[in-house]
Short mmCIF file of C-alpha atoms in Angstrom, two decimals:
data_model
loop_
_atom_site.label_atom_id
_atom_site.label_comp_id
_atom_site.label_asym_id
_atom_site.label_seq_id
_atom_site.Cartn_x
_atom_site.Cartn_y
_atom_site.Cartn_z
CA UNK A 1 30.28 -46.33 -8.59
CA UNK A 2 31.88 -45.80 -11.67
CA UNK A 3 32.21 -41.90 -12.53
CA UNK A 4 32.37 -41.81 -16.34
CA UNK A 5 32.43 -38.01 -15.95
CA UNK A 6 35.58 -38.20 -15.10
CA UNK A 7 38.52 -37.03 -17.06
CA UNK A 8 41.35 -36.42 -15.21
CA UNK A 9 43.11 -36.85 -11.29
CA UNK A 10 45.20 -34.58 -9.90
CA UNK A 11 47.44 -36.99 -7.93
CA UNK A 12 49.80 -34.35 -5.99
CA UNK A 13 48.66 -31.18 -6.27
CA UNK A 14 50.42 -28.60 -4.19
CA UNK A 15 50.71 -27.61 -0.68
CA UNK A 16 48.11 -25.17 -1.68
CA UNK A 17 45.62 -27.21 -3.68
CA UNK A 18 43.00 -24.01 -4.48
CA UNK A 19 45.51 -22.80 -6.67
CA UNK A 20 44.62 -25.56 -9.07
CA UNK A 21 40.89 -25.76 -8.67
CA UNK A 22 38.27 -25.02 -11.59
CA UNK A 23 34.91 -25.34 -12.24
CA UNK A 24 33.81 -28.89 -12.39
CA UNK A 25 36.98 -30.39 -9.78
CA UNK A 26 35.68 -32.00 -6.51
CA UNK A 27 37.93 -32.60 -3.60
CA UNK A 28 38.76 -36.29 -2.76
CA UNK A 29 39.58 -37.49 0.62
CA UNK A 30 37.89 -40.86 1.43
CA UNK A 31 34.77 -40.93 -1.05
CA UNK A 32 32.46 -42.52 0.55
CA UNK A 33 30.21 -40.22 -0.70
CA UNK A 34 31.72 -38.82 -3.87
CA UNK A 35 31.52 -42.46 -5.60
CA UNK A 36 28.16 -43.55 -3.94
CA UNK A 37 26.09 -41.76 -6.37
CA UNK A 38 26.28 -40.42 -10.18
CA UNK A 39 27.99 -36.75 -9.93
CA UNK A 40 27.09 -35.78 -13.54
CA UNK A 41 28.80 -32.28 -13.09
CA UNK A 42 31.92 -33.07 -12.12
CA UNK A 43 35.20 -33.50 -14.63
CA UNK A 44 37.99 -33.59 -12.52
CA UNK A 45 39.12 -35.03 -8.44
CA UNK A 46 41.79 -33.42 -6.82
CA UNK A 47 43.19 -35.73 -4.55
CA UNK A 48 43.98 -34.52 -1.07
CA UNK A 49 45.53 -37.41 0.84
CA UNK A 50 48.70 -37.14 -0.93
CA UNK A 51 49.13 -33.11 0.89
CA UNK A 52 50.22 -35.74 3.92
CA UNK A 53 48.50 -33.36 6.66
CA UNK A 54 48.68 -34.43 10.64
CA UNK A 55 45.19 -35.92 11.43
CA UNK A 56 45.77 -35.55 15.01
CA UNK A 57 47.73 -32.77 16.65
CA UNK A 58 47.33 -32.86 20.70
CA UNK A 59 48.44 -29.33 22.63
CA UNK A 60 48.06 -27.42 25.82
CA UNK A 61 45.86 -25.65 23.97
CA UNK A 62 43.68 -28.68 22.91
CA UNK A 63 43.49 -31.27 19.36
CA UNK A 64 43.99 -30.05 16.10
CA UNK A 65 42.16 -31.98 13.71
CA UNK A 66 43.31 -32.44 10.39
CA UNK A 67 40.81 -32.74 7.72
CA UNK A 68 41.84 -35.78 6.27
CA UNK A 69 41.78 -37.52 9.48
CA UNK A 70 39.20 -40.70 8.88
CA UNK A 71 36.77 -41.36 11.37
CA UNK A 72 39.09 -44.74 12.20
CA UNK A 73 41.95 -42.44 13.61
CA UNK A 74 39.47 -39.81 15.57
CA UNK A 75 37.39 -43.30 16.93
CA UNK A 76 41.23 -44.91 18.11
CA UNK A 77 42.94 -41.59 19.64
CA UNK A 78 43.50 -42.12 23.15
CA UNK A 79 43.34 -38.48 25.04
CA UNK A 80 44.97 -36.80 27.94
CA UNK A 81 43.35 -38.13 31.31
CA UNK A 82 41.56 -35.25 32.30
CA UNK A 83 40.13 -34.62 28.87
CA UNK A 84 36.92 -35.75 30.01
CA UNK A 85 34.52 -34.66 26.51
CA UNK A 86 36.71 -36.64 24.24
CA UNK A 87 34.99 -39.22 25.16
CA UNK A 88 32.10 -37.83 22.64
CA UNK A 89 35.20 -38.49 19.71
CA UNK A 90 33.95 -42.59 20.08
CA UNK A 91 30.25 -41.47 20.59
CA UNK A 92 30.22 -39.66 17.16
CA UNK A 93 31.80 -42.06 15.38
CA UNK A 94 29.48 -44.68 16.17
CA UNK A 95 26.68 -42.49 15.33
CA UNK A 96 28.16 -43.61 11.84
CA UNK A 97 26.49 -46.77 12.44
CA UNK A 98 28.64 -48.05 9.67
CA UNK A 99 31.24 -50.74 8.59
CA UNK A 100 35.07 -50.57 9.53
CA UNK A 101 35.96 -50.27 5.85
CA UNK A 102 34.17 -47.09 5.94
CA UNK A 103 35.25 -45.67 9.10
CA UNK A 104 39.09 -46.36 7.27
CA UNK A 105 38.24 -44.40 4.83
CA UNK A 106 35.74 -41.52 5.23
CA UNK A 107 37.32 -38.15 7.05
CA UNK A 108 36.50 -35.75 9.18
CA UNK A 109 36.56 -33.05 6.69
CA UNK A 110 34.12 -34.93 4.47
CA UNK A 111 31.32 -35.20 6.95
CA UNK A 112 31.33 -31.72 8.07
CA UNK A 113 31.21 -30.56 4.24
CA UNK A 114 28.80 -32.96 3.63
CA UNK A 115 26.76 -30.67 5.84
CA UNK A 116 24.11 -32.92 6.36
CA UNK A 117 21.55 -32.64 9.11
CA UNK A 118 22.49 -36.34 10.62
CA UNK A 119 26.21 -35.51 10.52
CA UNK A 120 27.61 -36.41 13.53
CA UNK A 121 30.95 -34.87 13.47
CA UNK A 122 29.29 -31.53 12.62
CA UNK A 123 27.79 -32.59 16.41
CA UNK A 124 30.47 -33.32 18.10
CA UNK A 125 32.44 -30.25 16.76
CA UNK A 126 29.64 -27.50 17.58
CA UNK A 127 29.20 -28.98 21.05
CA UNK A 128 32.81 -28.74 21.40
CA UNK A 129 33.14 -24.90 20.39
CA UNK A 130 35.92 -26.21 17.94
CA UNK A 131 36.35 -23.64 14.69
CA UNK A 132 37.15 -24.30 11.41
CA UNK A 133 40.42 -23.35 9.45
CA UNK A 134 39.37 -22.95 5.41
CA UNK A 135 41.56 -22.00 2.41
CA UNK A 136 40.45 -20.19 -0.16
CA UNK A 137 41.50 -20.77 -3.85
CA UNK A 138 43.25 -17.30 -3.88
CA UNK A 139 45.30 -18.94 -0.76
CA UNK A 140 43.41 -16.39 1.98
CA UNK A 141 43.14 -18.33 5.38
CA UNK A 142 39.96 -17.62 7.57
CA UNK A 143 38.56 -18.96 10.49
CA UNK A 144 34.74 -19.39 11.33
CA UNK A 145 33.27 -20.78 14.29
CA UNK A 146 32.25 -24.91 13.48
CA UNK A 147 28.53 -23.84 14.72
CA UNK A 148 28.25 -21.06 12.15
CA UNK A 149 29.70 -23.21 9.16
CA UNK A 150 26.77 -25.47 8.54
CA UNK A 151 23.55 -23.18 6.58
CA UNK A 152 21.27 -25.84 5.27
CA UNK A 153 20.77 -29.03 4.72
CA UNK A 154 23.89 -29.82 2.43
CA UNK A 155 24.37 -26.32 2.92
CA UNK A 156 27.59 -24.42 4.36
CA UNK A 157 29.48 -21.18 4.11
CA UNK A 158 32.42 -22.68 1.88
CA UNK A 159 33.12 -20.67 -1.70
CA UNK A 160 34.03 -22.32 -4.76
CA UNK A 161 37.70 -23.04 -4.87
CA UNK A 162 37.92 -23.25 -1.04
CA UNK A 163 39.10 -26.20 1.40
CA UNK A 164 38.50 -27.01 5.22
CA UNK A 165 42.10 -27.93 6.16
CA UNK A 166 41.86 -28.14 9.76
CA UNK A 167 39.36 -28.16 12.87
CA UNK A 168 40.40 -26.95 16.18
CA UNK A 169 39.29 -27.91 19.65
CA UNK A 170 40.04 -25.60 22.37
CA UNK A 171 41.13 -27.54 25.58
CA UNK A 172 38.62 -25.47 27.75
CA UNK A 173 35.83 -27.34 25.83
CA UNK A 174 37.51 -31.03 26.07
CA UNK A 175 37.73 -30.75 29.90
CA UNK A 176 34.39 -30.02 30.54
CA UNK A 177 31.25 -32.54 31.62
CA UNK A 178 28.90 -33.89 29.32
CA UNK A 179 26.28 -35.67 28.40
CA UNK A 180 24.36 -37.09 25.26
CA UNK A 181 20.93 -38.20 23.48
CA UNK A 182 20.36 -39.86 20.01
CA UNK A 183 17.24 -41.25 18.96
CA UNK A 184 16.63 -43.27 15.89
CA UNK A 185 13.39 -44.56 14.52
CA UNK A 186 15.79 -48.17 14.21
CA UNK A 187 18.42 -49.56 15.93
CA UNK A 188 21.01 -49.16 12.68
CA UNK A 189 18.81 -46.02 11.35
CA UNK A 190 19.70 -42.34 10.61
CA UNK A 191 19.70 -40.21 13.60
CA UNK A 192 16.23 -38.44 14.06
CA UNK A 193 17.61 -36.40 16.71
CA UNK A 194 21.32 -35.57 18.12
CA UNK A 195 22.08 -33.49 21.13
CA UNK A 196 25.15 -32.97 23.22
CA UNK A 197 25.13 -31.19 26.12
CA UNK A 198 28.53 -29.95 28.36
CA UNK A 199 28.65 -27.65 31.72
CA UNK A 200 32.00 -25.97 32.57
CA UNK A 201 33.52 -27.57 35.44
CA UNK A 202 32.61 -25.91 39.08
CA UNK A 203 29.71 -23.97 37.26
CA UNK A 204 25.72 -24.79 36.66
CA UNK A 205 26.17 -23.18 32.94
CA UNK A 206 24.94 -25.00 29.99
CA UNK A 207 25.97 -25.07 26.12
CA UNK A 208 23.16 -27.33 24.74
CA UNK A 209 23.38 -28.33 20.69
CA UNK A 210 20.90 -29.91 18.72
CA UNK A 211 21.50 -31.01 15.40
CA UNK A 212 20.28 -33.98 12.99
CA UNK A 213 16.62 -33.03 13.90
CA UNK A 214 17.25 -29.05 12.80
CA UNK A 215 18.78 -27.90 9.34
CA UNK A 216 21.93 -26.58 10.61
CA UNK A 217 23.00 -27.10 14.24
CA UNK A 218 21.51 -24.86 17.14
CA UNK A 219 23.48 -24.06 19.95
CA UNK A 220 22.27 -22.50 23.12
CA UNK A 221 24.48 -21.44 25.61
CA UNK A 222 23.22 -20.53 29.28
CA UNK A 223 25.25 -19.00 31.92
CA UNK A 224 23.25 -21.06 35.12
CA UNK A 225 20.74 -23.80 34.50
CA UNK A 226 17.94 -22.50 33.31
CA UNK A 227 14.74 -23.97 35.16
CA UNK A 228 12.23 -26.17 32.89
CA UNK A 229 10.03 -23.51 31.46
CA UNK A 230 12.62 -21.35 30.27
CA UNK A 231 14.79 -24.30 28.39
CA UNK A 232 10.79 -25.08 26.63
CA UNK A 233 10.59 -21.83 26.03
CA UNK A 234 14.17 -21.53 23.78
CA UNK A 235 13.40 -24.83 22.45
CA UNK A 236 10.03 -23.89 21.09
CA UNK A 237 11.42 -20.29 19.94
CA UNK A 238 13.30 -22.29 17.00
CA UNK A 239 11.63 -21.46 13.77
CA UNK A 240 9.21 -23.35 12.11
CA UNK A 241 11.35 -23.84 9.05
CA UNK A 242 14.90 -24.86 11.10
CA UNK A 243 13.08 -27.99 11.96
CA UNK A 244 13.81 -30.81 9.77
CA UNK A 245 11.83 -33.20 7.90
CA UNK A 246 12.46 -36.73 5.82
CA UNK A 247 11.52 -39.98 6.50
CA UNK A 248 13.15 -40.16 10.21
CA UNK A 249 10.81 -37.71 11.58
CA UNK A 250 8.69 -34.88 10.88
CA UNK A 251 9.40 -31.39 12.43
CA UNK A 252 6.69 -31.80 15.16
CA UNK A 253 8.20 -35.62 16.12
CA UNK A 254 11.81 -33.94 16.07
CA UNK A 255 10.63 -30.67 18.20
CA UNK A 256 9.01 -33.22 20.66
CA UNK A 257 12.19 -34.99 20.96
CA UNK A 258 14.22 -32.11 21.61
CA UNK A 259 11.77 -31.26 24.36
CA UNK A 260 12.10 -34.79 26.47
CA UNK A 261 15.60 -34.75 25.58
CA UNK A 262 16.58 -31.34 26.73
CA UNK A 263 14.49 -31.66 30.05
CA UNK A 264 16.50 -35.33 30.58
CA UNK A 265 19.45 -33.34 30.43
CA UNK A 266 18.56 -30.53 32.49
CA UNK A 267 17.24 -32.80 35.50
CA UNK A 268 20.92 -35.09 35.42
CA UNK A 269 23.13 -32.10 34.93
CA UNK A 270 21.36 -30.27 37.94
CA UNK A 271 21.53 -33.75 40.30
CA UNK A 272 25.43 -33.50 39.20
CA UNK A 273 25.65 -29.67 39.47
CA UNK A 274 28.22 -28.56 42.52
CA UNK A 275 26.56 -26.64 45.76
#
């Protein structure tokens, strides 16, 4: 789509690019969203893909993400052996459900500050205790936790002016087991309902998240397997108005899911559990 708001690109901003923001600049990484609808406030992009950051930085201490990364990269990196959760990388991707042309384009750091409900690297980064490195225009540098970034739907704790320049997964996280369920009310459809689950190696523990289905991702961590009651009983303590609702599901269709799916969960990760 043509933005005829438009009135100026900032091709190479610098190293720092807050120090040139102002009111009415959007970031621009891949677009996919930016130029799929009319943004009637905006007069200026600032484009970040010429900053040249690392979209994938393996460690001992785990994968640094870069926020430019596109999904393309994240979908094609091949990780360590015994990094059993980055499997959940390909699984997210495909929760895209979308064309290649896409994937080559759109980045990581768009879909978390997108901060939509169905965002599925918002998932895969709160089930994988990753945090979030942001920038602020003034060029202060904090870091918040990727399951306390998302608010709302299209919601998130970013101030004007400031970037998300990198996500970090610790290595703890990447080695552990894991499992996953997505429901959608059609094959090629908008998830209704996305949870990941992982367990700590050698332990019965459980960190459960549920997003897509809630307005900002909920994360329940449990240090042995809780039995079926007790996981109902967290589920159903969720408030009323963190359920989500649009035309994939209504609140009490989405709480039902999360129900089924949790217990599913529960019952393979205890047949799997170690004596």
């Amino acid at each position: 789509m043509d933005l005829n708001t438009i009135t100026d690109i900032v091709r190479h901003p610098p190293d720092r690019p807050g120090a040139v923001w102002r009111n009415g600049d959007a970031w621009l990484a891949g677009g996919t969203w930016l130029f799929s609808t009319e943004q009637p406030d905006l007069r200026r992009l600032v484009d970040l893909t010429a900053l040249g950051w690392d979209s994938l930085v393996p460690s001992d201490a785990g994968l640094e993400i870069g926020a430019t990364c596109t999904i393309g990269e994240l979908n094609a990196f091949p990780p360590p052996s015994d990094w059993r959760a980055a499997s959940l990388f390909a699984t997210s991707c495909a929760a895209f459900l979308s064309s290649f042309k896409i994937w080559n384009a759109a980045t990581v750091g768009g879909n978390i500050c997108m901060s939509l409900p169905a965002g599925p690297i918002i998932t895969m980064t709160v089930a994988l205790e990753a945090t979030y490195t942001l920038w602020a225009a003034d060029g202060v540098e904090r870091t918040v936790d990727a399951s306390d970034f998302v608010t709302g739907d299209h919601q998130n704790v970013l101030a004007p002016g400031e970037i998300l320049r990198r996500v970090d997964i610790p290595v703890s996280a990447l080695r552990k087991r894991h499992t996953h369920r997505r429901f959608t009310l059609t094959r090629l459809g908008r998830s209704t309902l996305f949870m990941i689950a992982t367990q700590s190696p050698g332990t019965t523990d459980l960190l459960l998240t549920i997003t897509a289905g809630t307005t900002h991702p909920v994360r329940m961590a449990f240090g042995a397997m809780p039995d079926a009651d007790a996981l109902r009983g967290c589920i159903d303590a969720i408030p009323e108005d963190v359920w989500f609702s649009d035309p994939n599901g209504t609140p009490d269709h989405r709480r039902h899911l999360a129900r089924h799916f949790a217990e599913e969960i529960r019952v393979e990760f205890t047949e799997v559990c170690p004596p």
